[in-house]
Short mmCIF file of C-alpha atoms in Angstrom, two decimals:
data_model
loop_
_atom_site.label_atom_id
_atom_site.label_comp_id
_atom_site.label_asym_id
_atom_site.label_seq_id
_atom_site.Cartn_x
_atom_site.Cartn_y
_atom_site.Cartn_z
CA UNK A 1 -195.51 34.83 -18.12
CA UNK A 2 -194.56 34.58 -14.46
CA UNK A 3 -193.40 37.68 -12.68
CA UNK A 4 -189.83 37.69 -13.95
CA UNK A 5 -187.37 40.27 -12.64
CA UNK A 6 -186.33 41.22 -16.17
CA UNK A 7 -187.99 42.46 -19.37
CA UNK A 8 -188.23 40.64 -22.70
CA UNK A 9 -186.01 43.31 -24.20
CA UNK A 10 -183.34 42.64 -21.55
CA UNK A 11 -183.58 38.90 -22.28
CA UNK A 12 -183.03 39.63 -25.99
CA UNK A 13 -179.96 41.81 -25.41
CA UNK A 14 -178.46 39.32 -22.96
CA UNK A 15 -179.13 36.29 -25.22
CA UNK A 16 -177.45 38.13 -28.11
CA UNK A 17 -174.45 39.14 -26.02
CA UNK A 18 -173.85 35.50 -24.98
CA UNK A 19 -173.34 34.53 -28.64
CA UNK A 20 -170.20 36.68 -28.88
CA UNK A 21 -167.02 34.84 -27.98
CA UNK A 22 -164.19 36.45 -26.06
CA UNK A 23 -161.52 37.67 -28.46
CA UNK A 24 -163.84 37.79 -31.49
CA UNK A 25 -163.49 40.72 -33.89
CA UNK A 26 -166.97 42.14 -34.12
CA UNK A 27 -168.27 44.75 -36.61
CA UNK A 28 -171.08 46.44 -34.73
CA UNK A 29 -174.20 48.23 -35.94
CA UNK A 30 -175.73 51.01 -33.85
CA UNK A 31 -178.65 50.37 -31.45
CA UNK A 32 -179.40 46.86 -30.15
CA UNK A 33 -176.26 45.25 -31.67
CA UNK A 34 -174.07 47.89 -30.04
CA UNK A 35 -175.79 47.39 -26.67
CA UNK A 36 -175.38 43.60 -26.80
CA UNK A 37 -171.75 43.78 -28.00
CA UNK A 38 -170.77 46.18 -25.20
CA UNK A 39 -172.58 44.03 -22.65
CA UNK A 40 -170.50 41.06 -23.87
CA UNK A 41 -167.35 43.18 -23.49
CA UNK A 42 -168.31 44.13 -19.93
CA UNK A 43 -169.21 40.56 -18.89
CA UNK A 44 -167.83 37.34 -20.40
CA UNK A 45 -165.83 38.75 -23.33
CA UNK A 46 -163.40 41.43 -22.06
CA UNK A 47 -161.08 40.93 -25.04
CA UNK A 48 -163.71 41.28 -27.74
CA UNK A 49 -162.62 43.74 -30.46
CA UNK A 50 -165.41 46.13 -31.41
CA UNK A 51 -165.23 47.86 -34.80
CA UNK A 52 -167.63 50.65 -35.75
CA UNK A 53 -168.05 51.69 -39.38
CA UNK A 54 -167.11 55.31 -38.60
CA UNK A 55 -163.52 54.14 -38.05
CA UNK A 56 -162.82 53.14 -34.41
CA UNK A 57 -161.14 49.74 -33.99
CA UNK A 58 -161.03 48.18 -30.52
CA UNK A 59 -163.60 50.64 -29.18
CA UNK A 60 -164.36 50.58 -25.42
CA UNK A 61 -167.03 53.26 -25.01
CA UNK A 62 -167.89 54.15 -21.40
CA UNK A 63 -171.48 54.84 -22.45
CA UNK A 64 -173.36 53.55 -25.50
CA UNK A 65 -172.97 55.79 -28.52
CA UNK A 66 -176.10 57.60 -29.71
CA UNK A 67 -174.66 57.93 -33.19
CA UNK A 68 -172.25 55.65 -35.00
CA UNK A 69 -169.53 58.32 -34.84
CA UNK A 70 -169.70 59.58 -31.23
CA UNK A 71 -166.45 61.08 -29.93
CA UNK A 72 -166.28 58.59 -27.05
CA UNK A 73 -165.83 55.74 -29.57
CA UNK A 74 -162.73 57.40 -31.00
CA UNK A 75 -161.38 58.50 -27.60
CA UNK A 76 -161.37 54.95 -26.22
CA UNK A 77 -160.30 52.92 -29.26
CA UNK A 78 -157.03 51.16 -30.09
CA UNK A 79 -156.92 53.17 -33.30
CA UNK A 80 -159.21 55.21 -35.53
CA UNK A 81 -158.99 54.81 -39.29
CA UNK A 82 -160.85 56.43 -42.19
CA UNK A 83 -164.15 55.04 -43.45
CA UNK A 84 -162.70 53.74 -46.74
CA UNK A 85 -160.01 51.93 -44.75
CA UNK A 86 -162.53 50.29 -42.38
CA UNK A 87 -164.42 48.84 -45.34
CA UNK A 88 -161.46 48.04 -47.62
CA UNK A 89 -158.75 46.69 -45.32
CA UNK A 90 -160.62 45.48 -42.26
CA UNK A 91 -164.03 44.22 -43.47
CA UNK A 92 -163.31 43.26 -47.10
CA UNK A 93 -159.81 42.25 -46.02
CA UNK A 94 -161.40 39.37 -44.11
CA UNK A 95 -160.51 40.45 -40.57
CA UNK A 96 -164.05 40.54 -39.14
CA UNK A 97 -165.32 37.42 -37.34
CA UNK A 98 -168.87 38.56 -36.60
CA UNK A 99 -171.04 41.20 -38.24
CA UNK A 100 -173.70 42.22 -35.75
CA UNK A 101 -176.77 43.82 -37.34
CA UNK A 102 -180.40 44.86 -36.87
CA UNK A 103 -183.12 45.05 -39.56
CA UNK A 104 -186.57 46.48 -40.31
CA UNK A 105 -187.73 43.33 -42.12
CA UNK A 106 -186.36 39.80 -42.24
CA UNK A 107 -187.50 36.69 -44.15
CA UNK A 108 -187.23 32.94 -43.46
CA UNK A 109 -183.71 32.82 -44.94
CA UNK A 110 -182.53 35.80 -42.85
CA UNK A 111 -182.30 38.15 -45.82
CA UNK A 112 -182.89 41.70 -44.58
CA UNK A 113 -184.58 44.91 -45.67
CA UNK A 114 -183.55 48.32 -44.37
CA UNK A 115 -184.54 50.29 -47.50
CA UNK A 116 -188.31 50.75 -48.04
CA UNK A 117 -191.72 49.50 -46.99
CA UNK A 118 -193.89 49.32 -50.12
CA UNK A 119 -192.80 50.01 -53.68
CA UNK A 120 -189.24 51.30 -54.17
CA UNK A 121 -190.27 54.16 -56.47
CA UNK A 122 -193.28 55.24 -54.38
CA UNK A 123 -192.59 53.89 -50.91
CA UNK A 124 -195.19 53.85 -48.14
CA UNK A 125 -192.28 54.32 -45.74
CA UNK A 126 -188.80 55.34 -46.73
CA UNK A 127 -186.35 53.68 -44.31
CA UNK A 128 -182.77 54.97 -43.76
CA UNK A 129 -181.21 52.57 -46.27
CA UNK A 130 -178.24 50.26 -46.51
CA UNK A 131 -175.48 51.87 -44.46
CA UNK A 132 -172.69 49.32 -44.21
CA UNK A 133 -175.02 46.31 -44.05
CA UNK A 134 -174.65 44.92 -47.62
CA UNK A 135 -170.87 44.79 -47.29
CA UNK A 136 -171.02 43.40 -43.72
CA UNK A 137 -173.56 40.73 -44.77
CA UNK A 138 -171.25 39.72 -47.65
CA UNK A 139 -167.84 39.84 -46.00
CA UNK A 140 -168.05 39.17 -42.24
CA UNK A 141 -167.17 35.54 -41.51
CA UNK A 142 -170.50 35.19 -39.66
CA UNK A 143 -173.52 37.43 -39.10
CA UNK A 144 -175.72 37.67 -36.00
CA UNK A 145 -179.03 39.55 -36.27
CA UNK A 146 -180.93 41.03 -33.37
CA UNK A 147 -184.42 42.56 -33.59
CA UNK A 148 -187.85 42.60 -31.95
CA UNK A 149 -190.10 39.84 -33.24
CA UNK A 150 -193.37 41.05 -34.79
CA UNK A 151 -195.39 39.87 -37.79
CA UNK A 152 -194.60 43.23 -39.45
CA UNK A 153 -190.87 42.58 -39.23
CA UNK A 154 -190.79 38.79 -39.79
CA UNK A 155 -192.40 38.66 -43.23
CA UNK A 156 -193.08 36.03 -45.86
CA UNK A 157 -191.67 38.26 -48.58
CA UNK A 158 -189.41 41.27 -48.10
CA UNK A 159 -190.49 44.54 -49.70
CA UNK A 160 -186.84 45.00 -50.67
CA UNK A 161 -183.77 42.81 -50.27
CA UNK A 162 -181.05 45.17 -49.05
CA UNK A 163 -178.50 42.75 -47.56
CA UNK A 164 -178.17 39.04 -48.18
CA UNK A 165 -178.79 36.28 -45.70
CA UNK A 166 -179.12 32.82 -47.22
CA UNK A 167 -181.02 34.10 -50.32
CA UNK A 168 -183.42 31.28 -51.29
CA UNK A 169 -181.66 28.76 -49.09
CA UNK A 170 -179.41 25.75 -49.63
CA UNK A 171 -175.99 26.61 -51.02
CA UNK A 172 -177.20 29.83 -52.72
CA UNK A 173 -174.58 31.95 -50.93
CA UNK A 174 -171.75 29.69 -51.99
CA UNK A 175 -172.93 29.69 -55.62
CA UNK A 176 -172.79 33.49 -55.65
CA UNK A 177 -169.27 33.42 -54.28
CA UNK A 178 -170.05 35.37 -51.10
CA UNK A 179 -166.99 35.16 -48.82
CA UNK A 180 -168.79 35.00 -45.43
CA UNK A 181 -170.99 32.23 -44.03
CA UNK A 182 -173.95 34.59 -43.59
CA UNK A 183 -176.36 34.69 -40.65
CA UNK A 184 -175.70 32.04 -37.99
CA UNK A 185 -178.33 33.26 -35.50
CA UNK A 186 -181.30 35.60 -35.16
CA UNK A 187 -182.00 36.73 -31.61
CA UNK A 188 -185.36 38.26 -30.73
CA UNK A 189 -187.31 39.18 -27.62
CA UNK A 190 -189.08 35.78 -27.87
CA UNK A 191 -186.54 33.26 -29.07
CA UNK A 192 -183.30 32.37 -30.84
CA UNK A 193 -183.40 31.00 -34.38
CA UNK A 194 -180.64 29.35 -36.36
CA UNK A 195 -180.50 28.31 -40.01
CA UNK A 196 -181.19 24.60 -40.56
CA UNK A 197 -178.20 22.56 -41.72
CA UNK A 198 -179.16 21.92 -45.35
CA UNK A 199 -182.09 24.19 -46.22
CA UNK A 200 -180.68 27.19 -44.30
CA UNK A 201 -184.24 28.07 -43.28
CA UNK A 202 -184.50 29.77 -39.88
CA UNK A 203 -185.48 27.28 -37.18
CA UNK A 204 -186.35 28.07 -33.58
CA UNK A 205 -183.72 26.44 -31.40
CA UNK A 206 -184.35 28.25 -28.15
CA UNK A 207 -187.41 29.85 -26.52
CA UNK A 208 -186.97 32.49 -23.84
CA UNK A 209 -188.47 31.48 -20.46
CA UNK A 210 -192.27 31.62 -20.43
CA UNK A 211 -192.61 32.08 -24.21
CA UNK A 212 -194.85 29.60 -26.07
CA UNK A 213 -194.52 28.28 -29.62
CA UNK A 214 -197.90 29.86 -30.45
CA UNK A 215 -196.64 33.25 -29.33
CA UNK A 216 -193.60 33.05 -31.61
CA UNK A 217 -195.71 31.79 -34.54
CA UNK A 218 -198.14 34.69 -34.08
CA UNK A 219 -195.25 37.14 -34.37
CA UNK A 220 -194.01 35.55 -37.61
CA UNK A 221 -195.40 35.94 -41.13
CA UNK A 222 -194.50 32.45 -42.32
CA UNK A 223 -195.07 28.93 -41.01
CA UNK A 224 -192.26 28.59 -38.56
CA UNK A 225 -190.08 25.53 -38.09
CA UNK A 226 -188.95 24.38 -34.66
CA UNK A 227 -185.87 22.29 -33.94
CA UNK A 228 -186.33 18.74 -32.66
CA UNK A 229 -185.14 19.76 -29.24
CA UNK A 230 -186.10 23.33 -28.49
CA UNK A 231 -184.23 24.51 -25.43
CA UNK A 232 -185.29 27.11 -22.91
CA UNK A 233 -182.96 30.12 -22.73
CA UNK A 234 -181.09 30.48 -19.48
CA UNK A 235 -182.68 33.46 -17.72
CA UNK A 236 -180.47 36.54 -17.26
CA UNK A 237 -178.11 36.25 -14.30
CA UNK A 238 -178.06 38.95 -11.63
CA UNK A 239 -174.63 40.00 -12.86
CA UNK A 240 -175.76 40.33 -16.50
CA UNK A 241 -178.80 42.37 -15.46
CA UNK A 242 -176.77 44.64 -13.20
CA UNK A 243 -174.12 45.37 -15.85
CA UNK A 244 -176.75 45.96 -18.56
CA UNK A 245 -178.86 48.27 -16.38
CA UNK A 246 -175.80 50.22 -15.21
CA UNK A 247 -174.69 50.66 -18.80
CA UNK A 248 -178.11 51.86 -19.97
CA UNK A 249 -178.40 54.23 -17.01
CA UNK A 250 -174.91 55.72 -17.55
CA UNK A 251 -175.85 56.16 -21.20
CA UNK A 252 -179.14 57.92 -20.47
CA UNK A 253 -177.42 60.30 -18.05
CA UNK A 254 -174.62 61.06 -20.52
CA UNK A 255 -177.07 61.82 -23.33
CA UNK A 256 -179.22 64.03 -21.10
CA UNK A 257 -182.13 61.56 -21.11
CA UNK A 258 -182.10 60.81 -17.37
CA UNK A 259 -181.01 62.67 -14.25
CA UNK A 260 -177.81 61.52 -12.56
CA UNK A 261 -178.53 59.16 -9.68
CA UNK B 1 -153.40 78.29 -52.60
CA UNK B 2 -156.47 78.63 -50.43
CA UNK B 3 -157.75 82.11 -49.86
CA UNK B 4 -158.71 82.84 -46.28
CA UNK B 5 -162.09 84.50 -46.70
CA UNK B 6 -165.51 84.77 -45.09
CA UNK B 7 -167.84 81.80 -45.51
CA UNK B 8 -170.27 84.09 -47.33
CA UNK B 9 -167.72 84.95 -50.03
CA UNK B 10 -166.45 81.38 -50.28
CA UNK B 11 -169.94 79.99 -51.01
CA UNK B 12 -170.70 82.88 -53.38
CA UNK B 13 -167.45 82.35 -55.33
CA UNK B 14 -167.25 78.56 -55.44
CA UNK B 15 -170.66 76.92 -55.04
CA UNK B 16 -173.15 77.55 -57.86
CA UNK B 17 -176.70 76.57 -58.81
CA UNK B 18 -176.72 73.08 -60.38
CA UNK B 19 -173.38 72.03 -58.86
CA UNK B 20 -172.63 68.55 -57.57
CA UNK B 21 -171.75 69.11 -53.93
CA UNK B 22 -170.32 66.84 -51.22
CA UNK B 23 -170.49 68.11 -47.62
CA UNK B 24 -168.79 65.32 -45.70
CA UNK B 25 -168.14 64.49 -42.05
CA UNK B 26 -169.13 61.11 -40.58
CA UNK B 27 -171.23 62.28 -37.60
CA UNK B 28 -168.13 64.27 -36.55
CA UNK B 29 -167.15 67.70 -38.06
CA UNK B 30 -170.30 68.08 -40.17
CA UNK B 31 -170.08 71.47 -41.94
CA UNK B 32 -173.43 72.84 -40.72
CA UNK B 33 -172.43 76.51 -41.00
CA UNK B 34 -171.66 76.05 -44.69
CA UNK B 35 -174.95 74.21 -45.23
CA UNK B 36 -176.83 77.13 -43.68
CA UNK B 37 -175.00 79.63 -45.89
CA UNK B 38 -176.02 77.65 -49.00
CA UNK B 39 -179.66 77.92 -47.84
CA UNK B 40 -179.24 81.64 -47.08
CA UNK B 41 -177.87 82.29 -50.57
CA UNK B 42 -180.78 80.35 -52.08
CA UNK B 43 -178.80 77.84 -54.16
CA UNK B 44 -180.99 75.62 -56.39
CA UNK B 45 -180.83 72.33 -58.30
CA UNK B 46 -177.89 70.93 -56.38
CA UNK B 47 -176.90 67.28 -56.60
CA UNK B 48 -176.00 66.51 -53.01
CA UNK B 49 -173.65 63.68 -52.11
CA UNK B 50 -173.12 62.48 -48.53
CA UNK B 51 -172.72 59.04 -47.00
CA UNK B 52 -175.12 59.99 -44.19
CA UNK B 53 -177.34 62.92 -45.25
CA UNK B 54 -177.93 63.72 -41.54
CA UNK B 55 -179.73 66.86 -40.37
CA UNK B 56 -177.52 69.07 -42.58
CA UNK B 57 -179.03 67.69 -45.82
CA UNK B 58 -182.49 67.39 -44.26
CA UNK B 59 -182.30 71.20 -43.93
CA UNK B 60 -181.05 71.72 -47.50
CA UNK B 61 -183.65 69.32 -48.96
CA UNK B 62 -186.53 70.89 -47.01
CA UNK B 63 -185.36 74.37 -48.03
CA UNK B 64 -185.63 73.38 -51.71
CA UNK B 65 -181.92 73.48 -52.62
CA UNK B 66 -181.61 69.91 -53.94
CA UNK B 67 -182.76 68.08 -57.06
CA UNK B 68 -180.86 64.86 -56.43
CA UNK B 69 -179.36 63.01 -53.46
CA UNK B 70 -176.60 60.40 -53.60
CA UNK B 71 -176.27 58.66 -50.22
CA UNK B 72 -175.83 55.42 -48.29
CA UNK B 73 -177.69 55.84 -44.96
CA UNK B 74 -180.44 58.45 -44.57
CA UNK B 75 -181.54 58.50 -40.94
CA UNK B 76 -181.30 60.90 -37.98
CA UNK B 77 -178.53 59.09 -36.04
CA UNK B 78 -179.77 57.76 -32.72
CA UNK B 79 -183.19 59.37 -33.22
CA UNK B 80 -185.06 57.97 -36.24
CA UNK B 81 -186.16 59.38 -39.58
CA UNK B 82 -185.07 62.42 -41.53
CA UNK B 83 -188.56 63.82 -42.08
CA UNK B 84 -187.69 66.37 -44.79
CA UNK B 85 -185.86 63.68 -46.79
CA UNK B 86 -188.80 61.32 -46.38
CA UNK B 87 -191.34 63.99 -47.34
CA UNK B 88 -189.36 64.72 -50.52
CA UNK B 89 -189.08 61.04 -51.47
CA UNK B 90 -192.59 59.99 -50.41
CA UNK B 91 -194.58 63.15 -51.29
CA UNK B 92 -192.38 65.24 -53.63
CA UNK B 93 -192.27 68.15 -51.15
CA UNK B 94 -191.06 70.85 -51.64
CA UNK B 95 -190.09 69.33 -54.99
CA UNK B 96 -189.33 65.85 -56.34
CA UNK B 97 -185.97 64.51 -55.20
CA UNK B 98 -184.17 61.99 -57.36
CA UNK B 99 -182.26 59.51 -55.21
CA UNK B 100 -179.30 57.30 -55.97
CA UNK B 101 -178.43 55.02 -53.11
CA UNK B 102 -175.43 52.94 -52.26
CA UNK B 103 -173.85 51.18 -49.27
CA UNK B 104 -171.15 52.78 -47.11
CA UNK B 105 -168.33 50.59 -48.42
CA UNK B 106 -169.35 51.35 -51.98
CA UNK B 107 -169.67 55.12 -51.56
CA UNK B 108 -166.43 55.47 -49.60
CA UNK B 109 -164.65 53.48 -52.33
CA UNK B 110 -166.18 55.78 -54.96
CA UNK B 111 -164.58 58.79 -53.22
CA UNK B 112 -161.23 56.97 -53.17
CA UNK B 113 -161.54 56.34 -56.92
CA UNK B 114 -162.36 60.03 -57.44
CA UNK B 115 -159.31 61.13 -55.46
CA UNK B 116 -157.18 58.61 -57.40
CA UNK B 117 -158.46 59.91 -60.76
CA UNK B 118 -159.78 56.45 -61.68
CA UNK B 119 -163.07 56.00 -63.57
CA UNK B 120 -164.58 53.54 -61.09
CA UNK B 121 -164.18 51.73 -57.79
CA UNK B 122 -164.30 48.00 -57.34
CA UNK B 123 -165.50 46.04 -54.31
CA UNK B 124 -166.80 42.68 -53.19
CA UNK B 125 -170.47 43.33 -52.42
CA UNK B 126 -174.06 43.38 -53.67
CA UNK B 127 -174.24 39.77 -54.91
CA UNK B 128 -177.89 38.91 -54.21
CA UNK B 129 -178.91 42.44 -53.13
CA UNK B 130 -181.72 44.30 -54.91
CA UNK B 131 -179.91 47.65 -54.78
CA UNK B 132 -178.23 47.17 -58.21
CA UNK B 133 -181.72 46.71 -59.77
CA UNK B 134 -182.63 50.25 -58.77
CA UNK B 135 -179.28 51.94 -59.19
CA UNK B 136 -177.74 51.60 -62.64
CA UNK B 137 -174.52 52.96 -61.18
CA UNK B 138 -173.92 49.69 -59.35
CA UNK B 139 -172.76 47.15 -61.94
CA UNK B 140 -170.74 43.96 -61.99
CA UNK B 141 -167.44 43.23 -63.69
CA UNK B 142 -165.20 40.20 -63.95
CA UNK B 143 -161.72 40.28 -62.53
CA UNK B 144 -159.37 39.96 -65.56
CA UNK B 145 -157.03 37.79 -63.49
CA UNK B 146 -159.23 35.42 -61.49
CA UNK B 147 -162.62 35.70 -63.20
CA UNK B 148 -164.30 36.59 -59.90
CA UNK B 149 -167.43 38.75 -60.22
CA UNK B 150 -167.04 42.07 -58.40
CA UNK B 151 -169.20 45.17 -57.98
CA UNK B 152 -168.15 48.40 -59.68
CA UNK B 153 -169.36 51.96 -59.05
CA UNK B 154 -168.37 55.15 -60.86
CA UNK B 155 -165.87 57.47 -59.17
CA UNK B 156 -167.30 60.49 -57.38
CA UNK B 157 -165.95 63.80 -58.66
CA UNK B 158 -167.85 66.63 -56.94
CA UNK B 159 -167.73 70.15 -58.33
CA UNK B 160 -167.34 71.29 -54.74
CA UNK B 161 -166.51 69.50 -51.50
CA UNK B 162 -167.13 71.27 -48.20
CA UNK B 163 -165.73 70.04 -44.88
CA UNK B 164 -165.17 71.40 -41.39
CA UNK B 165 -161.82 70.94 -39.59
CA UNK B 166 -160.22 71.86 -36.28
CA UNK B 167 -157.33 74.09 -37.38
CA UNK B 168 -155.77 76.00 -40.24
CA UNK B 169 -152.55 78.00 -40.26
CA UNK B 170 -152.29 81.47 -41.80
CA UNK B 171 -151.31 80.03 -45.18
CA UNK B 172 -154.48 77.92 -45.24
CA UNK B 173 -152.99 74.49 -44.50
CA UNK B 174 -155.64 72.48 -42.66
CA UNK B 175 -155.34 69.90 -39.85
CA UNK B 176 -158.12 67.56 -38.73
CA UNK B 177 -158.25 64.59 -36.35
CA UNK B 178 -160.62 62.16 -34.63
CA UNK B 179 -163.17 60.31 -36.75
CA UNK B 180 -162.12 61.33 -40.26
CA UNK B 181 -164.78 59.59 -42.37
CA UNK B 182 -164.13 60.31 -46.06
CA UNK B 183 -163.21 63.98 -45.73
CA UNK B 184 -159.69 63.72 -47.15
CA UNK B 185 -160.85 61.62 -50.12
CA UNK B 186 -163.83 63.93 -50.74
CA UNK B 187 -161.53 66.99 -50.84
CA UNK B 188 -159.01 65.35 -53.17
CA UNK B 189 -161.79 64.07 -55.47
CA UNK B 190 -163.33 67.53 -55.92
CA UNK B 191 -162.69 70.29 -58.43
CA UNK B 192 -162.88 72.88 -55.64
CA UNK B 193 -162.83 72.51 -51.86
CA UNK B 194 -164.00 74.82 -49.10
CA UNK B 195 -162.95 74.19 -45.49
CA UNK B 196 -164.41 75.90 -42.43
CA UNK B 197 -162.22 75.71 -39.30
CA UNK B 198 -162.55 76.17 -35.55
CA UNK B 199 -159.44 78.33 -35.32
CA UNK B 200 -156.61 79.82 -37.33
CA UNK B 201 -153.24 79.43 -35.65
CA UNK B 202 -149.65 80.47 -36.33
CA UNK B 203 -148.31 76.90 -36.41
CA UNK B 204 -150.23 73.63 -36.92
CA UNK B 205 -147.55 71.62 -35.08
CA UNK B 206 -148.90 68.52 -36.78
CA UNK B 207 -147.03 65.27 -36.10
CA UNK B 208 -145.88 63.22 -39.09
CA UNK B 209 -148.75 61.18 -40.65
CA UNK B 210 -151.37 63.55 -39.26
CA UNK B 211 -154.26 64.31 -41.62
CA UNK B 212 -153.14 67.60 -43.16
CA UNK B 213 -154.70 69.04 -46.30
CA UNK B 214 -152.15 71.41 -47.85
CA UNK B 215 -153.36 74.89 -48.72
CA UNK B 216 -152.74 74.29 -52.43
CA UNK B 217 -155.40 71.53 -52.53
CA UNK B 218 -158.10 73.95 -51.31
CA UNK B 219 -159.98 76.88 -52.83
CA UNK B 220 -161.01 78.61 -49.60
CA UNK B 221 -160.53 78.40 -45.84
CA UNK B 222 -163.04 80.16 -43.59
CA UNK B 223 -162.79 80.82 -39.87
CA UNK B 224 -166.14 79.68 -38.41
CA UNK B 225 -165.91 78.76 -34.71
CA UNK B 226 -168.60 76.24 -33.77
CA UNK B 227 -169.24 75.66 -37.50
CA UNK B 228 -169.93 71.95 -37.02
CA UNK B 229 -172.65 72.42 -34.39
CA UNK B 230 -174.92 70.57 -33.56
CA UNK B 231 -172.46 67.82 -34.58
CA UNK B 232 -169.14 67.92 -32.74
CA UNK B 233 -165.53 68.94 -33.17
CA UNK B 234 -163.18 66.58 -31.35
CA UNK B 235 -161.20 68.57 -28.77
CA UNK B 236 -163.54 71.58 -29.00
CA UNK B 237 -167.15 70.68 -28.22
CA UNK B 238 -169.47 67.66 -27.89
CA UNK B 239 -172.33 66.56 -30.09
CA UNK B 240 -175.55 68.36 -29.16
CA UNK B 241 -177.69 65.24 -28.88
CA UNK B 242 -180.63 67.25 -27.62
CA UNK B 243 -180.70 69.27 -30.83
CA UNK B 244 -180.76 66.06 -32.88
CA UNK B 245 -183.71 64.91 -30.76
CA UNK B 246 -185.44 68.30 -31.09
CA UNK B 247 -184.95 68.18 -34.87
CA UNK B 248 -187.36 65.24 -34.97
CA UNK B 249 -190.17 67.57 -33.92
CA UNK B 250 -188.97 70.66 -35.78
CA UNK B 251 -188.78 68.79 -39.06
CA UNK B 252 -191.83 66.52 -38.74
CA UNK B 253 -194.27 69.19 -39.86
CA UNK B 254 -193.76 71.40 -42.97
CA UNK B 255 -195.03 74.60 -41.33
CA UNK B 256 -192.91 74.20 -38.18
CA UNK B 257 -189.90 73.47 -40.35
CA UNK B 258 -190.44 76.57 -42.55
CA UNK B 259 -190.87 78.82 -39.52
CA UNK B 260 -187.69 77.42 -37.97
CA UNK B 261 -185.66 77.84 -41.18
CA UNK B 262 -186.89 81.44 -41.63
CA UNK B 263 -186.18 82.49 -38.07
CA UNK B 264 -182.86 80.69 -37.62
CA UNK B 265 -181.28 80.71 -41.06
CA UNK B 266 -182.96 83.01 -43.61
CA UNK B 267 -183.39 85.88 -41.13
CA UNK B 268 -179.90 85.62 -39.62
CA UNK B 269 -176.83 87.22 -41.20
CA UNK B 270 -174.37 84.41 -40.56
CA UNK B 271 -173.60 81.40 -38.35
CA UNK B 272 -172.62 83.56 -35.36
CA UNK B 273 -176.03 85.26 -35.55
CA UNK B 274 -177.71 81.85 -35.92
CA UNK B 275 -176.00 80.58 -32.77
CA UNK B 276 -177.12 83.70 -30.91
CA UNK B 277 -180.76 83.24 -31.97
CA UNK B 278 -180.58 79.56 -31.08
CA UNK B 279 -179.22 80.38 -27.62
CA UNK B 280 -181.89 83.05 -27.08
CA UNK B 281 -184.70 80.73 -28.17
CA UNK B 282 -183.48 78.45 -25.43
CA UNK B 283 -183.13 74.73 -25.75
CA UNK B 284 -186.43 74.12 -24.01
CA UNK B 285 -188.26 75.99 -26.77
CA UNK B 286 -186.25 74.69 -29.69
CA UNK B 287 -189.42 73.63 -31.41
#
């Protein structure tokens, strides 16, 4: 790769943030999704409504939360409701446009695992578990996934299916009566994938600058499909990079992980 | 009516070996002081319920208080794994831990059903997920009106719920605010409830619609300033993120964990003494 003035991780966060439309109601997971959603809010989507599962609606945190229930989320929200209410009225009630999630493992139909690596009863690695993901994956009108692309994460077969993507493809979601459309995009540090029209299998539609098809294939545990016209992602703008870096720096200072400038 | 008593007497009187216990607080107002007192009093065979087990249950599990855990997200928020929980599930240490896992929407609905004295909660989720295969308490029913298939989970009815709140008045009425999680539902679903509070005041001065738990819904109210540390109490103190990060190292190794628990919890008289020892140890040498 040429000497770019940004990292692959920055490209991933910025590419994910661009998928969020201004004014969208977005149910945000902690970590990468929260970073990308707040970047969208601070750049092209000032009227985006961020909902966190701990209860804040319309959150505008000054720094990124370390936990899903940081006080700053509540302090700077339009309102704060109880956890049952967030899930019953707001998510299940059909008011969420985009569910924005991460995952430990993902398969070719964007089903995700956040439960165990290995056997469920005797796991090699016990992961944190479902959190709100099964309900978000079912009920949000659309789902966007963001995660680092490695062959360990992008697997042929999940060790455990925690939250549904497109199941075994085609109209499987519809047959099960799931209210939301499911994953519409997977954003990684290498590329952007979208489900194909009929099969719903993930297809690379966009490669980040300098990334080759071979590189993406190597980081994927199944034989990857590429769209007819694979586009190159627009590199991060100076403005996007500045806002993202400022946000991450403010966050590190606030959480005692970096000295104040 | 709630009795206003010491935390020691409240745990002794109301939380017994073998009980089903919910200590709730969604990142905010986690009742750490009460968790420590349960460890100090050596409670055994507890069934622990919590949406996010967090460091509080990692301590109880590692200290050997739990036989079963009902939960929906078991990580150290913002840091990574809960090592004591993982060691119990992966290696049966210090004893096997039965787990029953759910999603957040499901578990929060189950508390609502418990508070409403209904046998089960109903929600639109889990179609296609493998969780129901491993948890017989997630089942599917048909809506009698539309025929739609919906998920059902049994109501949660803890023997004891423990929460932390900002204020109580002298009669034991409790006021809490900020991120409320499922605390109100968990209290109303339980047979007995214990609340630790930051302060006891003459008047709550709560506005209408504020989250107030009347004294007559509670068994005991205990004055424990700082009782939610290292989590936070909105309006009183911030989350101690550095402790959550330090916990990763303290809890990673069994020996280090046991030494920490002995020094900070078993060998201290109460939460005030714990906080003193913690301050003396110094944050730099937390581990």
